[in-house]
Amino acid sequence: MPKSTTHRPSKFKELRDGTIRLFGIPGLPEIQAGDNLPKLIVDAARAARIVFKSRDILVITQKIVSKSEGRIVQLSTPTPSADALSLATTVQNDPRMIELILRESRRIVRKGPRALIVETHLGFVCANAGVDRSNVPGDDAVTLLPKDPDRSARRLAAGLGKRTGKRLSVIISDTFGRPWRLGLTNVAIGAAGVPALLDLRGTKDRSAKSLHATILAVADELAAAAGLAMGKTAGLPVVVVRGYRYRPVRQTAASIIRPAHEDLFR
């Protein structure tokens, strides 16, 4: 994984002023493998009379990115290994599903009812390696995470910029659970143009006290905010975030992943 880096603002005030707006882009069709996502997004925005502005941030669900990149697998395809058959009994899940999870994982972190917590080849620690049945037509189909979400985000940002003539940033989001807290929240698994981490160490708070450990997960916060506008069944897989003030940077969502030597919870 890329070395963890953070963006340092020149002034703390850039986080304090301005109003942030969130609005979904309606009318996107069911995405198929090979679809041109930038074109479909721009066409849907135009039909909804949404005009993009430079520095708009588009938060796009992992699901439609995976679909467009052909990361869809029929459960009838994989042959479960002995390990998958054994784990399927323990976690009470389809052994074919377990086989796909194992293929997408570098190691198993925890085993539980209906779920495996794993570390994926991308470095994410998440349930079932992101292998997911939801919002996929058909009873036998699942989606896998994009092979390189940051690269996908860069391609989408470039394609959207070419079609709109605006400088747009992209976050690819997915829903993750969190240790010690119930419920799911959207996080950034891919990013292009927007800071993933904002390092405020060395700046001062409103009481003129120095900040020593404050690094904001900006891309995750934007993804979570956009998740409120997306809903789970609303059919709004693309949300525009407008008004968040930032300086465009070359930083990846992969930089949010805590390096193993700094991880106190493994």
PDB file of C-alpha atoms in Angstrom:
ATOM      1  CA  MET A   1       0.000   0.000   0.000  1.00  0.00           C
ATOM      2  CA  PRO A   2       1.177   3.609  -0.571  1.00  0.00           C
ATOM      3  CA  LYS A   3       2.921   5.241   2.340  1.00  0.00           C
ATOM      4  CA  SER A   4       0.539   7.184   4.583  1.00  0.00           C
ATOM      5  CA  THR A   5       0.564  10.890   3.755  1.00  0.00           C
ATOM      6  CA  THR A   6      -1.546  13.804   4.882  1.00  0.00           C
ATOM      7  CA  HIS A   7      -2.407  17.193   3.488  1.00  0.00           C
ATOM      8  CA  ARG A   8      -1.426  20.171   5.654  1.00  0.00           C
ATOM      9  CA  PRO A   9      -3.584  23.309   5.333  1.00  0.00           C
ATOM     10  CA  SER A  10      -1.885  26.683   5.447  1.00  0.00           C
ATOM     11  CA  LYS A  11      -4.704  28.079   7.592  1.00  0.00           C
ATOM     12  CA  PHE A  12      -7.102  26.378   9.960  1.00  0.00           C
ATOM     13  CA  LYS A  13      -9.907  28.755   8.954  1.00  0.00           C
ATOM     14  CA  GLU A  14     -10.509  26.969   5.645  1.00  0.00           C
ATOM     15  CA  LEU A  15     -12.489  24.332   7.593  1.00  0.00           C
ATOM     16  CA  ARG A  16     -14.727  26.844   9.348  1.00  0.00           C
ATOM     17  CA  ASP A  17     -16.471  28.962   6.755  1.00  0.00           C
ATOM     18  CA  GLY A  18     -18.943  28.090   4.036  1.00  0.00           C
ATOM     19  CA  THR A  19     -22.087  26.016   3.741  1.00  0.00           C
ATOM     20  CA  ILE A  20     -21.920  22.448   2.468  1.00  0.00           C
ATOM     21  CA  ARG A  21     -24.733  21.118   0.264  1.00  0.00           C
ATOM     22  CA  LEU A  22     -25.466  17.511  -0.663  1.00  0.00           C
ATOM     23  CA  PHE A  23     -27.702  16.443  -3.528  1.00  0.00           C
ATOM     24  CA  GLY A  24     -28.094  13.162  -5.357  1.00  0.00           C
ATOM     25  CA  ILE A  25     -28.122  12.722  -9.124  1.00  0.00           C
ATOM     26  CA  PRO A  26     -31.331  10.870 -10.052  1.00  0.00           C
ATOM     27  CA  GLY A  27     -32.064   8.854 -13.154  1.00  0.00           C
ATOM     28  CA  LEU A  28     -29.003   6.648 -13.475  1.00  0.00           C
ATOM     29  CA  PRO A  29     -29.839   3.325 -15.168  1.00  0.00           C
ATOM     30  CA  GLU A  30     -28.862  -0.105 -13.875  1.00  0.00           C
ATOM     31  CA  ILE A  31     -25.120  -0.178 -14.521  1.00  0.00           C
ATOM     32  CA  GLN A  32     -23.687  -2.930 -16.713  1.00  0.00           C
ATOM     33  CA  ALA A  33     -20.128  -4.121 -17.279  1.00  0.00           C
ATOM     34  CA  GLY A  34     -18.331  -1.812 -19.693  1.00  0.00           C
ATOM     35  CA  ASP A  35     -20.670   1.151 -19.180  1.00  0.00           C
ATOM     36  CA  ASN A  36     -19.122   4.608 -19.461  1.00  0.00           C
ATOM     37  CA  LEU A  37     -19.848   5.949 -15.982  1.00  0.00           C
ATOM     38  CA  PRO A  38     -18.723   9.558 -16.608  1.00  0.00           C
ATOM     39  CA  LYS A  39     -21.062   9.777 -19.598  1.00  0.00           C
ATOM     40  CA  LEU A  40     -23.989   8.253 -17.726  1.00  0.00           C
ATOM     41  CA  ILE A  41     -23.445  10.550 -14.734  1.00  0.00           C
ATOM     42  CA  VAL A  42     -23.178  13.697 -16.869  1.00  0.00           C
ATOM     43  CA  ASP A  43     -26.229  12.701 -18.929  1.00  0.00           C
ATOM     44  CA  ALA A  44     -28.284  12.051 -15.773  1.00  0.00           C
ATOM     45  CA  ALA A  45     -27.167  15.357 -14.250  1.00  0.00           C
ATOM     46  CA  ARG A  46     -28.101  17.213 -17.414  1.00  0.00           C
ATOM     47  CA  ALA A  47     -31.541  15.579 -17.469  1.00  0.00           C
ATOM     48  CA  ALA A  48     -32.014  16.660 -13.827  1.00  0.00           C
ATOM     49  CA  ARG A  49     -30.799  20.189 -14.692  1.00  0.00           C
ATOM     50  CA  ILE A  50     -27.825  19.855 -12.383  1.00  0.00           C
ATOM     51  CA  VAL A  51     -24.917  22.041 -13.482  1.00  0.00           C
ATOM     52  CA  PHE A  52     -21.538  21.058 -12.108  1.00  0.00           C
ATOM     53  CA  LYS A  53     -19.189  23.612 -10.590  1.00  0.00           C
ATOM     54  CA  SER A  54     -15.431  23.377 -10.284  1.00  0.00           C
ATOM     55  CA  ARG A  55     -14.400  21.753  -6.995  1.00  0.00           C
ATOM     56  CA  ASP A  56     -17.640  19.853  -6.687  1.00  0.00           C
ATOM     57  CA  ILE A  57     -16.926  16.485  -5.107  1.00  0.00           C
ATOM     58  CA  LEU A  58     -18.787  13.493  -6.518  1.00  0.00           C
ATOM     59  CA  VAL A  59     -19.203  10.642  -4.056  1.00  0.00           C
ATOM     60  CA  ILE A  60     -19.882   7.489  -6.066  1.00  0.00           C
ATOM     61  CA  THR A  61     -20.845   4.149  -4.584  1.00  0.00           C
ATOM     62  CA  GLN A  62     -18.442   1.264  -4.956  1.00  0.00           C
ATOM     63  CA  LYS A  63     -21.315  -0.848  -6.260  1.00  0.00           C
ATOM     64  CA  ILE A  64     -21.777   0.986  -9.556  1.00  0.00           C
ATOM     65  CA  VAL A  65     -18.009   1.300 -10.051  1.00  0.00           C
ATOM     66  CA  SER A  66     -17.623  -2.457  -9.541  1.00  0.00           C
ATOM     67  CA  LYS A  67     -20.489  -3.159 -11.930  1.00  0.00           C
ATOM     68  CA  SER A  68     -19.043  -0.927 -14.649  1.00  0.00           C
ATOM     69  CA  GLU A  69     -15.640  -2.606 -14.247  1.00  0.00           C
ATOM     70  CA  GLY A  70     -17.142  -6.076 -14.552  1.00  0.00           C
ATOM     71  CA  ARG A  71     -16.431  -7.040 -10.947  1.00  0.00           C
ATOM     72  CA  ILE A  72     -19.549  -9.218 -10.831  1.00  0.00           C
ATOM     73  CA  VAL A  73     -19.363 -12.945 -10.159  1.00  0.00           C
ATOM     74  CA  GLN A  74     -22.045 -15.607 -10.364  1.00  0.00           C
ATOM     75  CA  LEU A  75     -22.027 -17.825  -7.282  1.00  0.00           C
ATOM     76  CA  SER A  76     -22.323 -20.831  -9.573  1.00  0.00           C
ATOM     77  CA  THR A  77     -18.817 -20.079 -10.884  1.00  0.00           C
ATOM     78  CA  PRO A  78     -16.393 -20.769  -7.978  1.00  0.00           C
ATOM     79  CA  THR A  79     -15.714 -24.281  -6.723  1.00  0.00           C
ATOM     80  CA  PRO A  80     -15.389 -24.159  -2.924  1.00  0.00           C
ATOM     81  CA  SER A  81     -12.053 -25.325  -1.535  1.00  0.00           C
ATOM     82  CA  ALA A  82     -11.712 -27.514   1.546  1.00  0.00           C
ATOM     83  CA  ASP A  83     -10.997 -24.375   3.598  1.00  0.00           C
ATOM     84  CA  ALA A  84     -14.148 -22.697   2.276  1.00  0.00           C
ATOM     85  CA  LEU A  85     -16.278 -25.741   3.068  1.00  0.00           C
ATOM     86  CA  SER A  86     -14.928 -25.883   6.614  1.00  0.00           C
ATOM     87  CA  LEU A  87     -15.392 -22.143   7.236  1.00  0.00           C
ATOM     88  CA  ALA A  88     -18.889 -22.197   5.764  1.00  0.00           C
ATOM     89  CA  THR A  89     -19.973 -24.500   8.577  1.00  0.00           C
ATOM     90  CA  THR A  90     -18.433 -22.227  11.211  1.00  0.00           C
ATOM     91  CA  VAL A  91     -19.837 -18.922   9.912  1.00  0.00           C
ATOM     92  CA  GLN A  92     -23.069 -20.404   8.518  1.00  0.00           C
ATOM     93  CA  ASN A  93     -22.705 -19.009   5.039  1.00  0.00           C
ATOM     94  CA  ASP A  94     -22.742 -20.292   1.468  1.00  0.00           C
ATOM     95  CA  PRO A  95     -19.409 -22.072   0.825  1.00  0.00           C
ATOM     96  CA  ARG A  96     -19.240 -20.482  -2.639  1.00  0.00           C
ATOM     97  CA  MET A  97     -19.494 -17.057  -0.994  1.00  0.00           C
ATOM     98  CA  ILE A  98     -16.749 -18.066   1.447  1.00  0.00           C
ATOM     99  CA  GLU A  99     -14.555 -19.155  -1.451  1.00  0.00           C
ATOM    100  CA  LEU A 100     -14.855 -15.715  -3.084  1.00  0.00           C
ATOM    101  CA  ILE A 101     -14.102 -14.013   0.224  1.00  0.00           C
ATOM    102  CA  LEU A 102     -10.948 -16.103   0.658  1.00  0.00           C
ATOM    103  CA  ARG A 103      -9.797 -15.266  -2.861  1.00  0.00           C
ATOM    104  CA  GLU A 104     -10.164 -11.548  -2.116  1.00  0.00           C
ATOM    105  CA  SER A 105      -8.340 -11.777   1.253  1.00  0.00           C
ATOM    106  CA  ARG A 106      -4.766 -11.934   2.436  1.00  0.00           C
ATOM    107  CA  ARG A 107      -5.726 -13.094   5.945  1.00  0.00           C
ATOM    108  CA  ILE A 108      -8.672 -13.778   8.229  1.00  0.00           C
ATOM    109  CA  VAL A 109      -8.865 -11.452  11.235  1.00  0.00           C
ATOM    110  CA  ARG A 110     -11.996 -12.806  12.980  1.00  0.00           C
ATOM    111  CA  LYS A 111     -14.739 -15.386  12.382  1.00  0.00           C
ATOM    112  CA  GLY A 112     -18.333 -14.770  13.358  1.00  0.00           C
ATOM    113  CA  PRO A 113     -21.907 -15.763  12.504  1.00  0.00           C
ATOM    114  CA  ARG A 114     -22.619 -14.933   8.854  1.00  0.00           C
ATOM    115  CA  ALA A 115     -19.423 -12.917   8.474  1.00  0.00           C
ATOM    116  CA  LEU A 116     -15.668 -13.145   8.209  1.00  0.00           C
ATOM    117  CA  ILE A 117     -13.628 -10.105   9.167  1.00  0.00           C
ATOM    118  CA  VAL A 118     -10.653 -10.159   6.821  1.00  0.00           C
ATOM    119  CA  GLU A 119      -7.798  -8.067   5.536  1.00  0.00           C
ATOM    120  CA  THR A 120      -8.205  -7.746   1.785  1.00  0.00           C
ATOM    121  CA  HIS A 121      -5.422  -7.669  -0.769  1.00  0.00           C
ATOM    122  CA  LEU A 122      -6.039  -3.902  -0.893  1.00  0.00           C
ATOM    123  CA  GLY A 123      -5.340  -3.631   2.852  1.00  0.00           C
ATOM    124  CA  PHE A 124      -8.903  -2.929   4.011  1.00  0.00           C
ATOM    125  CA  VAL A 125     -10.039  -4.705   7.182  1.00  0.00           C
ATOM    126  CA  CYS A 126     -13.729  -5.315   6.631  1.00  0.00           C
ATOM    127  CA  ALA A 127     -16.536  -7.861   6.644  1.00  0.00           C
ATOM    128  CA  ASN A 128     -16.519 -10.490   3.899  1.00  0.00           C
ATOM    129  CA  ALA A 129     -13.811  -8.695   1.874  1.00  0.00           C
ATOM    130  CA  GLY A 130     -16.506  -6.444   0.413  1.00  0.00           C
ATOM    131  CA  VAL A 131     -18.118  -9.377  -1.421  1.00  0.00           C
ATOM    132  CA  ASP A 132     -21.772  -8.338  -1.462  1.00  0.00           C
ATOM    133  CA  ARG A 133     -25.156  -9.535  -2.734  1.00  0.00           C
ATOM    134  CA  SER A 134     -27.110  -6.308  -2.125  1.00  0.00           C
ATOM    135  CA  ASN A 135     -28.307  -4.111  -5.005  1.00  0.00           C
ATOM    136  CA  VAL A 136     -27.236  -6.691  -7.583  1.00  0.00           C
ATOM    137  CA  PRO A 137     -29.957  -8.050  -9.897  1.00  0.00           C
ATOM    138  CA  GLY A 138     -30.440 -11.808  -9.771  1.00  0.00           C
ATOM    139  CA  ASP A 139     -30.280 -14.342  -6.974  1.00  0.00           C
ATOM    140  CA  ASP A 140     -26.872 -15.730  -7.921  1.00  0.00           C
ATOM    141  CA  ALA A 141     -24.753 -12.603  -8.466  1.00  0.00           C
ATOM    142  CA  VAL A 142     -22.378 -10.795  -6.109  1.00  0.00           C
ATOM    143  CA  THR A 143     -20.026  -7.871  -6.578  1.00  0.00           C
ATOM    144  CA  LEU A 144     -16.369  -7.609  -5.614  1.00  0.00           C
ATOM    145  CA  LEU A 145     -14.511  -4.429  -4.716  1.00  0.00           C
ATOM    146  CA  PRO A 146     -12.740  -2.638  -7.582  1.00  0.00           C
ATOM    147  CA  LYS A 147      -9.219  -3.965  -8.114  1.00  0.00           C
ATOM    148  CA  ASP A 148      -7.718  -0.500  -7.515  1.00  0.00           C
ATOM    149  CA  PRO A 149     -10.300   1.991  -6.183  1.00  0.00           C
ATOM    150  CA  ASP A 150      -7.895   4.953  -6.211  1.00  0.00           C
ATOM    151  CA  ARG A 151      -7.088   4.330  -9.872  1.00  0.00           C
ATOM    152  CA  SER A 152     -10.820   4.016 -10.575  1.00  0.00           C
ATOM    153  CA  ALA A 153     -11.396   7.371  -8.855  1.00  0.00           C
ATOM    154  CA  ARG A 154      -8.678   9.026 -10.948  1.00  0.00           C
ATOM    155  CA  ARG A 155     -10.183   7.686 -14.163  1.00  0.00           C
ATOM    156  CA  LEU A 156     -13.653   8.843 -13.183  1.00  0.00           C
ATOM    157  CA  ALA A 157     -12.392  12.312 -12.240  1.00  0.00           C
ATOM    158  CA  ALA A 158     -10.553  12.607 -15.543  1.00  0.00           C
ATOM    159  CA  GLY A 159     -13.570  11.427 -17.538  1.00  0.00           C
ATOM    160  CA  LEU A 160     -15.952  13.743 -15.720  1.00  0.00           C
ATOM    161  CA  GLY A 161     -13.582  16.677 -16.115  1.00  0.00           C
ATOM    162  CA  LYS A 162     -13.275  16.050 -19.843  1.00  0.00           C
ATOM    163  CA  ARG A 163     -17.035  15.970 -20.312  1.00  0.00           C
ATOM    164  CA  THR A 164     -17.881  18.949 -18.100  1.00  0.00           C
ATOM    165  CA  GLY A 165     -14.863  21.203 -18.465  1.00  0.00           C
ATOM    166  CA  LYS A 166     -14.843  21.520 -14.672  1.00  0.00           C
ATOM    167  CA  ARG A 167     -12.278  20.429 -12.105  1.00  0.00           C
ATOM    168  CA  LEU A 168     -14.169  17.759 -10.196  1.00  0.00           C
ATOM    169  CA  SER A 169     -12.988  15.466  -7.436  1.00  0.00           C
ATOM    170  CA  VAL A 170     -14.203  11.924  -6.858  1.00  0.00           C
ATOM    171  CA  ILE A 171     -14.631   9.729  -3.799  1.00  0.00           C
ATOM    172  CA  ILE A 172     -15.589   6.079  -4.170  1.00  0.00           C
ATOM    173  CA  SER A 173     -17.502   5.022  -1.067  1.00  0.00           C
ATOM    174  CA  ASP A 174     -18.494   1.772   0.569  1.00  0.00           C
ATOM    175  CA  THR A 175     -20.244   0.887   3.825  1.00  0.00           C
ATOM    176  CA  PHE A 176     -18.014  -0.437   6.612  1.00  0.00           C
ATOM    177  CA  GLY A 177     -18.639  -1.466  10.190  1.00  0.00           C
ATOM    178  CA  ARG A 178     -16.497  -0.059  13.005  1.00  0.00           C
ATOM    179  CA  PRO A 179     -14.900  -1.667  16.068  1.00  0.00           C
ATOM    180  CA  TRP A 180     -16.765  -0.929  19.320  1.00  0.00           C
ATOM    181  CA  ARG A 181     -19.651   0.857  17.586  1.00  0.00           C
ATOM    182  CA  LEU A 182     -22.872  -0.516  16.119  1.00  0.00           C
ATOM    183  CA  GLY A 183     -24.102   0.319  12.655  1.00  0.00           C
ATOM    184  CA  LEU A 184     -22.550   0.896   9.273  1.00  0.00           C
ATOM    185  CA  THR A 185     -21.196   4.131   7.827  1.00  0.00           C
ATOM    186  CA  ASN A 186     -19.867   5.090   4.422  1.00  0.00           C
ATOM    187  CA  VAL A 187     -16.099   5.435   4.099  1.00  0.00           C
ATOM    188  CA  ALA A 188     -13.804   6.340   1.224  1.00  0.00           C
ATOM    189  CA  ILE A 189     -12.104   3.415  -0.502  1.00  0.00           C
ATOM    190  CA  GLY A 190     -10.954   5.497  -3.472  1.00  0.00           C
ATOM    191  CA  ALA A 191     -10.233   9.208  -3.913  1.00  0.00           C
ATOM    192  CA  ALA A 192      -8.982  11.628  -6.536  1.00  0.00           C
ATOM    193  CA  GLY A 193      -8.428  15.349  -6.119  1.00  0.00           C
ATOM    194  CA  VAL A 194      -9.770  15.760  -2.590  1.00  0.00           C
ATOM    195  CA  PRO A 195      -7.645  15.446   0.576  1.00  0.00           C
ATOM    196  CA  ALA A 196      -8.024  12.029   2.167  1.00  0.00           C
ATOM    197  CA  LEU A 197      -6.374  13.133   5.425  1.00  0.00           C
ATOM    198  CA  LEU A 198      -6.036  16.689   6.713  1.00  0.00           C
ATOM    199  CA  ASP A 199      -3.126  17.058   9.124  1.00  0.00           C
ATOM    200  CA  LEU A 200      -3.764  19.818  11.664  1.00  0.00           C
ATOM    201  CA  ARG A 201      -0.821  19.004  13.900  1.00  0.00           C
ATOM    202  CA  GLY A 202       1.136  22.151  14.630  1.00  0.00           C
ATOM    203  CA  THR A 203      -1.869  24.438  14.135  1.00  0.00           C
ATOM    204  CA  LYS A 204      -3.900  25.996  16.955  1.00  0.00           C
ATOM    205  CA  ASP A 205      -7.508  25.593  17.991  1.00  0.00           C
ATOM    206  CA  ARG A 206      -9.927  28.448  18.802  1.00  0.00           C
ATOM    207  CA  SER A 207      -8.398  28.735  22.275  1.00  0.00           C
ATOM    208  CA  ALA A 208      -4.882  29.090  20.813  1.00  0.00           C
ATOM    209  CA  LYS A 209      -3.927  25.651  22.084  1.00  0.00           C
ATOM    210  CA  SER A 210      -1.555  23.671  19.889  1.00  0.00           C
ATOM    211  CA  LEU A 211      -2.905  20.552  18.212  1.00  0.00           C
ATOM    212  CA  HIS A 212      -0.543  17.601  18.567  1.00  0.00           C
ATOM    213  CA  ALA A 213      -2.445  14.579  17.256  1.00  0.00           C
ATOM    214  CA  THR A 214      -5.340  15.858  15.138  1.00  0.00           C
ATOM    215  CA  ILE A 215      -5.503  14.342  11.670  1.00  0.00           C
ATOM    216  CA  LEU A 216      -8.972  14.516  10.116  1.00  0.00           C
ATOM    217  CA  ALA A 217     -10.203  11.700   7.865  1.00  0.00           C
ATOM    218  CA  VAL A 218     -11.735  14.175   5.431  1.00  0.00           C
ATOM    219  CA  ALA A 219     -12.581  11.703   2.674  1.00  0.00           C
ATOM    220  CA  ASP A 220     -14.319   9.390   5.144  1.00  0.00           C
ATOM    221  CA  GLU A 221     -16.335  12.281   6.589  1.00  0.00           C
ATOM    222  CA  LEU A 222     -17.422  13.393   3.116  1.00  0.00           C
ATOM    223  CA  ALA A 223     -18.346   9.817   2.192  1.00  0.00           C
ATOM    224  CA  ALA A 224     -20.387   9.429   5.393  1.00  0.00           C
ATOM    225  CA  ALA A 225     -22.206  12.723   4.790  1.00  0.00           C
ATOM    226  CA  ALA A 226     -23.029  11.702   1.218  1.00  0.00           C
ATOM    227  CA  GLY A 227     -24.380   8.400   2.517  1.00  0.00           C
ATOM    228  CA  LEU A 228     -27.224  10.302   4.194  1.00  0.00           C
ATOM    229  CA  ALA A 229     -28.326  11.621   0.807  1.00  0.00           C
ATOM    230  CA  MET A 230     -27.882   8.252  -0.931  1.00  0.00           C
ATOM    231  CA  GLY A 231     -29.973   6.151   1.414  1.00  0.00           C
ATOM    232  CA  LYS A 232     -29.869   2.381   0.923  1.00  0.00           C
ATOM    233  CA  THR A 233     -32.815   1.908  -1.425  1.00  0.00           C
ATOM    234  CA  ALA A 234     -33.284   5.389  -2.912  1.00  0.00           C
ATOM    235  CA  GLY A 235     -31.438   4.605  -6.131  1.00  0.00           C
ATOM    236  CA  LEU A 236     -29.042   7.547  -5.758  1.00  0.00           C
ATOM    237  CA  PRO A 237     -25.554   6.075  -6.160  1.00  0.00           C
ATOM    238  CA  VAL A 238     -23.953   9.438  -6.972  1.00  0.00           C
ATOM    239  CA  VAL A 239     -24.082  12.436  -4.641  1.00  0.00           C
ATOM    240  CA  VAL A 240     -22.605  15.870  -5.289  1.00  0.00           C
ATOM    241  CA  VAL A 241     -20.938  17.578  -2.327  1.00  0.00           C
ATOM    242  CA  ARG A 242     -20.755  21.318  -2.928  1.00  0.00           C
ATOM    243  CA  GLY A 243     -19.284  24.016  -0.744  1.00  0.00           C
ATOM    244  CA  TYR A 244     -16.590  22.087   1.092  1.00  0.00           C
ATOM    245  CA  ARG A 245     -13.491  24.261   0.765  1.00  0.00           C
ATOM    246  CA  TYR A 246     -10.306  22.411  -0.060  1.00  0.00           C
ATOM    247  CA  ARG A 247      -7.223  22.606  -2.163  1.00  0.00           C
ATOM    248  CA  PRO A 248      -7.064  19.899  -4.854  1.00  0.00           C
ATOM    249  CA  VAL A 249      -4.289  17.443  -4.027  1.00  0.00           C
ATOM    250  CA  ARG A 250      -2.883  14.169  -5.303  1.00  0.00           C
ATOM    251  CA  GLN A 251      -3.685  11.920  -2.375  1.00  0.00           C
ATOM    252  CA  THR A 252      -5.139   8.426  -2.225  1.00  0.00           C
ATOM    253  CA  ALA A 253      -7.796   6.891  -0.025  1.00  0.00           C
ATOM    254  CA  ALA A 254      -5.286   4.099   0.575  1.00  0.00           C
ATOM    255  CA  SER A 255      -3.318   6.580   2.686  1.00  0.00           C
ATOM    256  CA  ILE A 256      -6.108   6.396   5.285  1.00  0.00           C
ATOM    257  CA  ILE A 257      -5.276   2.762   6.060  1.00  0.00           C
ATOM    258  CA  ARG A 258      -3.311   2.688   9.287  1.00  0.00           C
ATOM    259  CA  PRO A 259       0.110   1.054   8.801  1.00  0.00           C
ATOM    260  CA  ALA A 260       0.375  -2.277  10.612  1.00  0.00           C
ATOM    261  CA  HIS A 261       3.251  -1.065  12.832  1.00  0.00           C
ATOM    262  CA  GLU A 262       1.018   1.777  14.118  1.00  0.00           C
ATOM    263  CA  ASP A 263      -2.066  -0.379  14.632  1.00  0.00           C
ATOM    264  CA  LEU A 264      -2.668  -1.019  18.328  1.00  0.00           C
ATOM    265  CA  PHE A 265      -5.797  -3.083  17.707  1.00  0.00           C
ATOM    266  CA  ARG A 266      -4.533  -6.019  15.651  1.00  0.00           C
TER     267      ARG A 266
END
